[in-house]
Short mmCIF file of C-alpha atoms in Angstrom, two decimals:
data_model
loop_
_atom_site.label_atom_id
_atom_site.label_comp_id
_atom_site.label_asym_id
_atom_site.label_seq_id
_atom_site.Cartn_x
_atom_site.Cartn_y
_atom_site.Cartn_z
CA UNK A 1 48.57 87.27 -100.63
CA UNK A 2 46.69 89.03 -97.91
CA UNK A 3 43.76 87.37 -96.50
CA UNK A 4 40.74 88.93 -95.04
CA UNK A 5 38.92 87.89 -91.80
CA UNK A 6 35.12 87.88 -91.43
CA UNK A 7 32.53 85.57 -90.12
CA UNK A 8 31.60 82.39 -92.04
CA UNK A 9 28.16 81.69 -92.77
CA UNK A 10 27.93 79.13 -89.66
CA UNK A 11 28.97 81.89 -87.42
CA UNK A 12 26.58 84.21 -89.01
CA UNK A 13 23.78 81.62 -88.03
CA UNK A 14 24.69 81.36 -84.60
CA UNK A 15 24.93 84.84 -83.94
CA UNK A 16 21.45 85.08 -85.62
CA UNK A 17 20.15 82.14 -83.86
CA UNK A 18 21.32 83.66 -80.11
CA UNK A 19 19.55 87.03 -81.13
CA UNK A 20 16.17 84.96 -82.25
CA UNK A 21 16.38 83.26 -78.78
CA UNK A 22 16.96 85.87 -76.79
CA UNK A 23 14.32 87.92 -78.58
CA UNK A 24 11.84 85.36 -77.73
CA UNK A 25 13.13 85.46 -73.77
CA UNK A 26 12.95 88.92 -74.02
CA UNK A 27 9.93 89.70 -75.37
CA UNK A 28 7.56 88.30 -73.27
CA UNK A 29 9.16 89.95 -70.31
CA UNK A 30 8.42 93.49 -72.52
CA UNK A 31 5.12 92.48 -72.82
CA UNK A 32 4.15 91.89 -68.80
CA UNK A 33 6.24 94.74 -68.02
CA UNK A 34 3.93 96.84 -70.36
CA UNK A 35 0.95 95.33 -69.36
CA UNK A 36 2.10 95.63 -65.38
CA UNK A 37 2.32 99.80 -66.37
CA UNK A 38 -1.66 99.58 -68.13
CA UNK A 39 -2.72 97.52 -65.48
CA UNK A 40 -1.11 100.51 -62.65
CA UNK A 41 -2.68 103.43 -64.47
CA UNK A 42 -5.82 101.24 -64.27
CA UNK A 43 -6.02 101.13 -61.04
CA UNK A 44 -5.36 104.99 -61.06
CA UNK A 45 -8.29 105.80 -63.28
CA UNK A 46 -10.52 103.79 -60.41
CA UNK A 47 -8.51 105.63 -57.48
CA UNK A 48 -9.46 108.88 -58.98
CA UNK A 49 -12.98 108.15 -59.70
CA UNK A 50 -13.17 106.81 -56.10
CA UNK A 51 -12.24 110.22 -54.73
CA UNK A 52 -14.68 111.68 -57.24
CA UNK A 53 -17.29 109.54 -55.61
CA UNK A 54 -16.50 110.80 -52.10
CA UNK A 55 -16.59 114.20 -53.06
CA UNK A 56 -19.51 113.95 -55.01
CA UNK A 57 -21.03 112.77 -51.55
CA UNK A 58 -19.53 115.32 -49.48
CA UNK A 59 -20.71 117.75 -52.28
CA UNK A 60 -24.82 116.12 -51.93
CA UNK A 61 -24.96 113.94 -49.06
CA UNK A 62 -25.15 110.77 -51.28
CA UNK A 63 -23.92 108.35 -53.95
CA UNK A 64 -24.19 109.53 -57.31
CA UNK A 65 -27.67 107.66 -59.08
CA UNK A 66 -26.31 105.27 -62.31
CA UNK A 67 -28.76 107.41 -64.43
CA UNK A 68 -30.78 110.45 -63.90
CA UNK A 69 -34.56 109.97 -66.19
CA UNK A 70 -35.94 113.50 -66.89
CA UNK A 71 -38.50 113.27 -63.88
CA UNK A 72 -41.16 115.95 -65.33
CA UNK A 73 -41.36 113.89 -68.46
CA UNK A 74 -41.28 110.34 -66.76
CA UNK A 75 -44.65 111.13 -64.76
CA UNK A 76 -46.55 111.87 -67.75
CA UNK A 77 -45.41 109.01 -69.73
CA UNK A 78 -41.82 106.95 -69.69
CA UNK A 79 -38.22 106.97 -70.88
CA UNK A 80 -37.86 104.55 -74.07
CA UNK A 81 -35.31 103.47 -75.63
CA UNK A 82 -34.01 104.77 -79.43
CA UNK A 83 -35.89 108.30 -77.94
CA UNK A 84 -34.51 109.10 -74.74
CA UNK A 85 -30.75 109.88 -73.60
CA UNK A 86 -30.32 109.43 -69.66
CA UNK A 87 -27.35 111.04 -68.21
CA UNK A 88 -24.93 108.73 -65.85
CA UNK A 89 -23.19 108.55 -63.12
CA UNK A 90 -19.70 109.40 -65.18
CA UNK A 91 -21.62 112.88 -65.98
CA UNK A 92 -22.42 113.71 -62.94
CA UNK A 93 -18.88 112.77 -61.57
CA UNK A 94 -17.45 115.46 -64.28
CA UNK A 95 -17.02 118.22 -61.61
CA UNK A 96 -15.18 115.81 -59.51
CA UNK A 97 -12.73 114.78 -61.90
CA UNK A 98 -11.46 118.42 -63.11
CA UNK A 99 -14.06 118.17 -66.38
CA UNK A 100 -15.67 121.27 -65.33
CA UNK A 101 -15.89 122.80 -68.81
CA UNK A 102 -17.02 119.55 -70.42
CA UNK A 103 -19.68 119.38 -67.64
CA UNK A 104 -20.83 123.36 -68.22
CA UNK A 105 -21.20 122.80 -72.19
CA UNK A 106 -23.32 119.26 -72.15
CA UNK A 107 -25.31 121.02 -69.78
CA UNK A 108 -25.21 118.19 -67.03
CA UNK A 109 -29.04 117.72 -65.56
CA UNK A 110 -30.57 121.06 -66.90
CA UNK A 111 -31.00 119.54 -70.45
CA UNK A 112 -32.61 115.81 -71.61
CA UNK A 113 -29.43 113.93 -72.68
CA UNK A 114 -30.91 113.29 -76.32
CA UNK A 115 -31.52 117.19 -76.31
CA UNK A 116 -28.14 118.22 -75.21
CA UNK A 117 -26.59 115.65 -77.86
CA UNK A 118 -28.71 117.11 -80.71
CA UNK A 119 -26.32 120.06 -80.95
CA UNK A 120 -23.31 119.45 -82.68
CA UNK A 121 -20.96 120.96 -80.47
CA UNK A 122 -21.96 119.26 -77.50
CA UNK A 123 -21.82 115.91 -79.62
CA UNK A 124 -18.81 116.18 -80.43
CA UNK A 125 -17.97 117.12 -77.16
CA UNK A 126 -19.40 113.75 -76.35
CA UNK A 127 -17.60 112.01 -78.72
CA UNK A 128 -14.26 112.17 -77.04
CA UNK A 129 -15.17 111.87 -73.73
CA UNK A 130 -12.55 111.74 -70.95
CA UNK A 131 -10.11 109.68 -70.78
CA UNK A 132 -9.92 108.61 -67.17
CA UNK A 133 -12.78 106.28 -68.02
CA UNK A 134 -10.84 104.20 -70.48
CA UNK A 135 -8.78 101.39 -69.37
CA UNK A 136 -5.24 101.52 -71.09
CA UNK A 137 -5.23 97.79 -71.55
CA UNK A 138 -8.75 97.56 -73.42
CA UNK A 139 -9.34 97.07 -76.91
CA UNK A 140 -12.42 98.97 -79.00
CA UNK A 141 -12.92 101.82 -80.69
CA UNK A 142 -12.91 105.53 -78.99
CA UNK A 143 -16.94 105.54 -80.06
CA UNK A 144 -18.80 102.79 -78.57
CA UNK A 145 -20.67 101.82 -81.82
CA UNK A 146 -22.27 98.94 -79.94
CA UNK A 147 -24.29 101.07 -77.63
CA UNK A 148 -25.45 104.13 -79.72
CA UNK A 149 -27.68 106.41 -77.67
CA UNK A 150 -30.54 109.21 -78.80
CA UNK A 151 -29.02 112.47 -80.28
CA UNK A 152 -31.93 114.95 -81.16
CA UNK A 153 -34.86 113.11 -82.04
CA UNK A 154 -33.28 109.88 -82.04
CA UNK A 155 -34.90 106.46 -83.45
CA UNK A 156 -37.89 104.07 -82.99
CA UNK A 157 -35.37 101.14 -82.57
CA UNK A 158 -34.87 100.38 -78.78
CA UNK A 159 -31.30 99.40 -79.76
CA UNK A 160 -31.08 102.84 -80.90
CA UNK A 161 -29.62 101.96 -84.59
CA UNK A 162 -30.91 104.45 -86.65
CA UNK A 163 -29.93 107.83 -87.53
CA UNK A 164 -31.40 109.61 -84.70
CA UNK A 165 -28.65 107.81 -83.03
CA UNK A 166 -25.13 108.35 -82.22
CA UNK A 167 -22.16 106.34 -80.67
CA UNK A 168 -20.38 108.07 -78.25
CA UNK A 169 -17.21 107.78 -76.07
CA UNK A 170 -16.85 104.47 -75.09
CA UNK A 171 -16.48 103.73 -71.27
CA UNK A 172 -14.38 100.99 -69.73
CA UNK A 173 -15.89 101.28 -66.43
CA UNK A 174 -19.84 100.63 -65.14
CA UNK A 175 -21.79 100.54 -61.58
CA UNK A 176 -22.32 97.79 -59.26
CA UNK A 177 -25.92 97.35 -59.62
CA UNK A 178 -27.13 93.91 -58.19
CA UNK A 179 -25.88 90.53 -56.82
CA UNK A 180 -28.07 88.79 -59.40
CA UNK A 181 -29.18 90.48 -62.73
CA UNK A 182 -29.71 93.91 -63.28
CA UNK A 183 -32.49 95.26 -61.33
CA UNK A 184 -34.24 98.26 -61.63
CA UNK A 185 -36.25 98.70 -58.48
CA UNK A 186 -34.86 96.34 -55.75
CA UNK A 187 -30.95 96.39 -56.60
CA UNK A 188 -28.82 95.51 -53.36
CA UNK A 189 -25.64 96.90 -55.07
CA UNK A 190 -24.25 100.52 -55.25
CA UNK A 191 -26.07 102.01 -57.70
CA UNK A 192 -29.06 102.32 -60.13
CA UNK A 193 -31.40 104.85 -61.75
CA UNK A 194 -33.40 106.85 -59.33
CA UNK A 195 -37.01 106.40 -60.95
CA UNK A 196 -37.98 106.31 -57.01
CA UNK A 197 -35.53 108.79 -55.91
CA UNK A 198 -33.49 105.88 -54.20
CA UNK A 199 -30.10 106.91 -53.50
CA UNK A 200 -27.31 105.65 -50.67
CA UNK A 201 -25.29 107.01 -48.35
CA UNK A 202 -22.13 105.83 -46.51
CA UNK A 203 -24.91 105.09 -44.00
CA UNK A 204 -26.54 102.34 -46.58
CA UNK A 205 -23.30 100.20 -47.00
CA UNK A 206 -24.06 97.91 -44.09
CA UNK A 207 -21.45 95.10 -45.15
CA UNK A 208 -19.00 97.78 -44.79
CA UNK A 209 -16.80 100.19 -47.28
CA UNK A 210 -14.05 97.88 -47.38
CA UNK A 211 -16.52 95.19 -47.90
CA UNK A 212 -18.36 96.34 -50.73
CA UNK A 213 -17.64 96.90 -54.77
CA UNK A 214 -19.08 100.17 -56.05
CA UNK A 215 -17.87 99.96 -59.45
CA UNK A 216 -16.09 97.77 -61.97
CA UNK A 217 -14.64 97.05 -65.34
CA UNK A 218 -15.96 95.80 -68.58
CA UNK A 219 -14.31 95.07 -71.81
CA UNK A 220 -15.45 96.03 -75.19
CA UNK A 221 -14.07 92.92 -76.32
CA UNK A 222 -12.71 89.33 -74.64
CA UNK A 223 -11.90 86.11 -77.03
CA UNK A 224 -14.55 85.98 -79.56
CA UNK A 225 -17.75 87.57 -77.53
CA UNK A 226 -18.14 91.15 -77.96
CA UNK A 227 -19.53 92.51 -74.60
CA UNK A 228 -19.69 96.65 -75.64
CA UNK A 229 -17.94 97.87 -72.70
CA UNK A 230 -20.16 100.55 -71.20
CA UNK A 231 -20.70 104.01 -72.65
CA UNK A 232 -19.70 107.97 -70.77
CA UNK A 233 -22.25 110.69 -69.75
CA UNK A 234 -24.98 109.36 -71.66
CA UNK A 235 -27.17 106.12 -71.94
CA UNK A 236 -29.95 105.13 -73.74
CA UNK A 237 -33.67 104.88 -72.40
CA UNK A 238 -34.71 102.45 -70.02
CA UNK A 239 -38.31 101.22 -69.39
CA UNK A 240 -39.68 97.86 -68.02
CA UNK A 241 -40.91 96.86 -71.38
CA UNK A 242 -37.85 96.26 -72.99
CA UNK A 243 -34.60 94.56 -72.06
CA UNK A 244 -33.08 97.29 -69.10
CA UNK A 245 -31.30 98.62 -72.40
CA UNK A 246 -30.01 101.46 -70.52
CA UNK A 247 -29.11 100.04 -67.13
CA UNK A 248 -26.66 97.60 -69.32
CA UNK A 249 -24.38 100.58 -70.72
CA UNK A 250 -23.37 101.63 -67.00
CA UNK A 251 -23.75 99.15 -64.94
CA UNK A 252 -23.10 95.42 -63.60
CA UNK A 253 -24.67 92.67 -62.71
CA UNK A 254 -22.99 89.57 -60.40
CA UNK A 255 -25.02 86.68 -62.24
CA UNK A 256 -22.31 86.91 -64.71
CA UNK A 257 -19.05 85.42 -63.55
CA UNK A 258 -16.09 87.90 -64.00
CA UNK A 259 -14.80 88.19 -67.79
CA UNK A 260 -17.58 85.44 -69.07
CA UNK A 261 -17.68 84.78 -72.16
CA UNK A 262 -20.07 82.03 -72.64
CA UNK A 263 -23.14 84.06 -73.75
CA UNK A 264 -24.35 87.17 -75.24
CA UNK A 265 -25.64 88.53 -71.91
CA UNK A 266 -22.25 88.40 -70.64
CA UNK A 267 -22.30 91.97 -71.71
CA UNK A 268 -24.36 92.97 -68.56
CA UNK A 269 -21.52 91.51 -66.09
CA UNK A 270 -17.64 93.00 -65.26
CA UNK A 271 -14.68 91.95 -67.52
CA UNK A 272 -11.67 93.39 -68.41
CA UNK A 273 -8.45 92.30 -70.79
CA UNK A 274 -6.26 92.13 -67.99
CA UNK A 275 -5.34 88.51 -67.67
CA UNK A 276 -6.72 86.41 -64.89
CA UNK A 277 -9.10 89.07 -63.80
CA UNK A 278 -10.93 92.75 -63.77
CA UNK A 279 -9.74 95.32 -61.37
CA UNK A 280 -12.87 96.48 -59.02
CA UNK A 281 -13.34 99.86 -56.93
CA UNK A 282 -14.93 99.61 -53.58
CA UNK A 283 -16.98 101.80 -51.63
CA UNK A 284 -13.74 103.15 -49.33
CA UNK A 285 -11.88 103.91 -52.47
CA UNK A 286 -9.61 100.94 -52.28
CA UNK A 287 -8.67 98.93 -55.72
CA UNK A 288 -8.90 95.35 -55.76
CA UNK A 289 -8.23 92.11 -58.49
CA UNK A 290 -10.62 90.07 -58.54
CA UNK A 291 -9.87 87.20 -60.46
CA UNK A 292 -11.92 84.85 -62.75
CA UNK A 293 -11.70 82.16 -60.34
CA UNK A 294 -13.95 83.63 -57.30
CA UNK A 295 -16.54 81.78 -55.09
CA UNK A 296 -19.39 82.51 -57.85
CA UNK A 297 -22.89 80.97 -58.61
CA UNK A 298 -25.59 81.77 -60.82
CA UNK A 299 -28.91 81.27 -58.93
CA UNK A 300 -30.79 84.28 -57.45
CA UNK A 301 -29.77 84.00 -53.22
CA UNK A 302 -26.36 85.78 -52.17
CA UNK A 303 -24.22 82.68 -51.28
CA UNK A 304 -20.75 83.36 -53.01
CA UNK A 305 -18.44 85.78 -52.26
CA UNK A 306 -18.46 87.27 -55.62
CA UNK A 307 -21.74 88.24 -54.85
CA UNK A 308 -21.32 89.30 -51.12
CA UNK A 309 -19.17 91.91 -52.55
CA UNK A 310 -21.63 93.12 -54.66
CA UNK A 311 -24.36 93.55 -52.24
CA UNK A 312 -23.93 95.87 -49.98
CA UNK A 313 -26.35 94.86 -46.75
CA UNK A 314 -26.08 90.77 -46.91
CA UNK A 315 -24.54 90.46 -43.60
CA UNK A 316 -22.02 87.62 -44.52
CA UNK A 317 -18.29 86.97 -43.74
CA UNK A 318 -16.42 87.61 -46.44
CA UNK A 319 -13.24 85.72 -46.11
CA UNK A 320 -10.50 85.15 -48.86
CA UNK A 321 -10.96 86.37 -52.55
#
């Protein structure tokens, strides 16, 4: 009688059993290797924005403002939130980053944000943003639904939740705004609104280029806190009577140690879902990882290094980070 050969069900279990184990070496190898690639492209999108940023100053002899307030209406009476739209520093970087037409149909700086969002086209428009301000490793939606901001006649909530409201493209990357807490008037970071018509030069980064952070990541999401990420083009309102609502959907503060979790104002500091760290731009264009572990302290003097690299005119030895 002829007999036929095939595996018996032990050998069947060790072949199954060496494929199970070298999935599980494999895999997490796959896994770095793809984050490694999200984490590179990353640190392109801040690259390009940092040549945007010298342009842009080459282009008007300063810094790009974190918001612009519509000046003719601010001296008669304010900016609130839920009613007015600010545009932001990612706007007015458009040009610079080869989003001419998007730039042209918003109608950058000739129209109130909340006005130029009213029309449907441009809203849409404003819905999917541009990409180079998305981190490939973050989570959250395309819309930043946790940071709605006016559209038309927008809403009496300062959170901006009503129907006059709209959630727009979601932005993975904010401003360096102050050492401490966001600050509206006396920031010694990079950026902030230009209520006063405050804005730096290369001139103003005493500490150095090389020494100072210009702008940052933030996740939409990190462990169980939800810290909303930052929003494109447009903000919402910002006036001294409520929370800096608007300041927190483009820029950072240094109070906050990198990718805290810890409490629900950690949505005003830098994180990212890159392990171990965020990935920061600085003022000479160059990308650096910071990671969680950084000199860092909470109290209001610049004495860490986290927060010498925020500040841009401290005067302190940096050292190793």
């Amino acid at each position: 009688m002829r007999h036929l050969k095939g595996f018996t069900l032990v050998e069947l279990l060790v072949v199954i059993a060496i494929i199970g184990v070298l999935i599980a070496l494999l895999l997490p190898a796959v896994q770095q290797a793809r984050e490694a690639a999200r984490r590179m492209q990353c640190s392109n999108n801040l690259k390009q924005i940092g040549i945007a940023v010298h342009n842009y100053h080459d282009v008007y002899g300063k810094f790009p403002s974190a918001m612009m307030l519509d000046q003719a209406r601010l001296a008669v009476s304010s900016c609130p939130e839920g009613k007015c739209g600010t545009w932001t520093w990612t706007a007015f970087l458009l040009p610079q980053v080869e989003q001419d037409n998007l730039y042209d149909l918003l109608q950058v700086g000739i129209l109130p944000g909340e006005v130029s969002l009213g029309d449907a086209t441009r809203l849409a428009a404003a819905k999917e943003g541009f990409d180079g301000y998305r981190c490939p490793s973050a989570s959250g939606p395309d819309q930043n639904t946790e940071r709605k901001v006016p559209s038309g006649s927008g809403d009496s909530s300062a959170d901006c939740t009503g129907s006059g409201c709209d959630a727009i493209a979601l932005a993975n990357y904010v401003g360096a705004n102050d050492s401490n807490t966001l600050d509206r008037d006396n920031w010694n970071g990079f950026m902030a609104k230009d209520t006063k018509r405050r804005v730096f030069t290369f001139a103003d980064m005493i500490d150095g280029t090389s020494n100072t952070i210009a702008i940052g990541e933030r996740a939409y999401k990190l462990a169980n806190r939800t810290l909303r990420a930052g929003t494109q083009l447009v903000a919402n309102g910002d006036t001294a009577n409520h929370s800096r609502q608007g300041h927190s959907y483009i820029t950072a503060g240094g109070r906050w140690p990198i990718n805290c979790t810890n409490s629900q104002d950690c949505d005003r500091g830098f994180s990212s879902n890159h392990p171990g760290g965020a990935q920061f731009l600085f003022v000479d264009g160059s990308v650096h990882f910071l990671p969680e572990t950084i000199d860092h302290d909470t109290d209001s003097a610049v004495d860490s290094v986290y927060e010498y690299l925020i500040c841009k005119d401290d005067g302190n030895p940096i050292g190793e980070y």
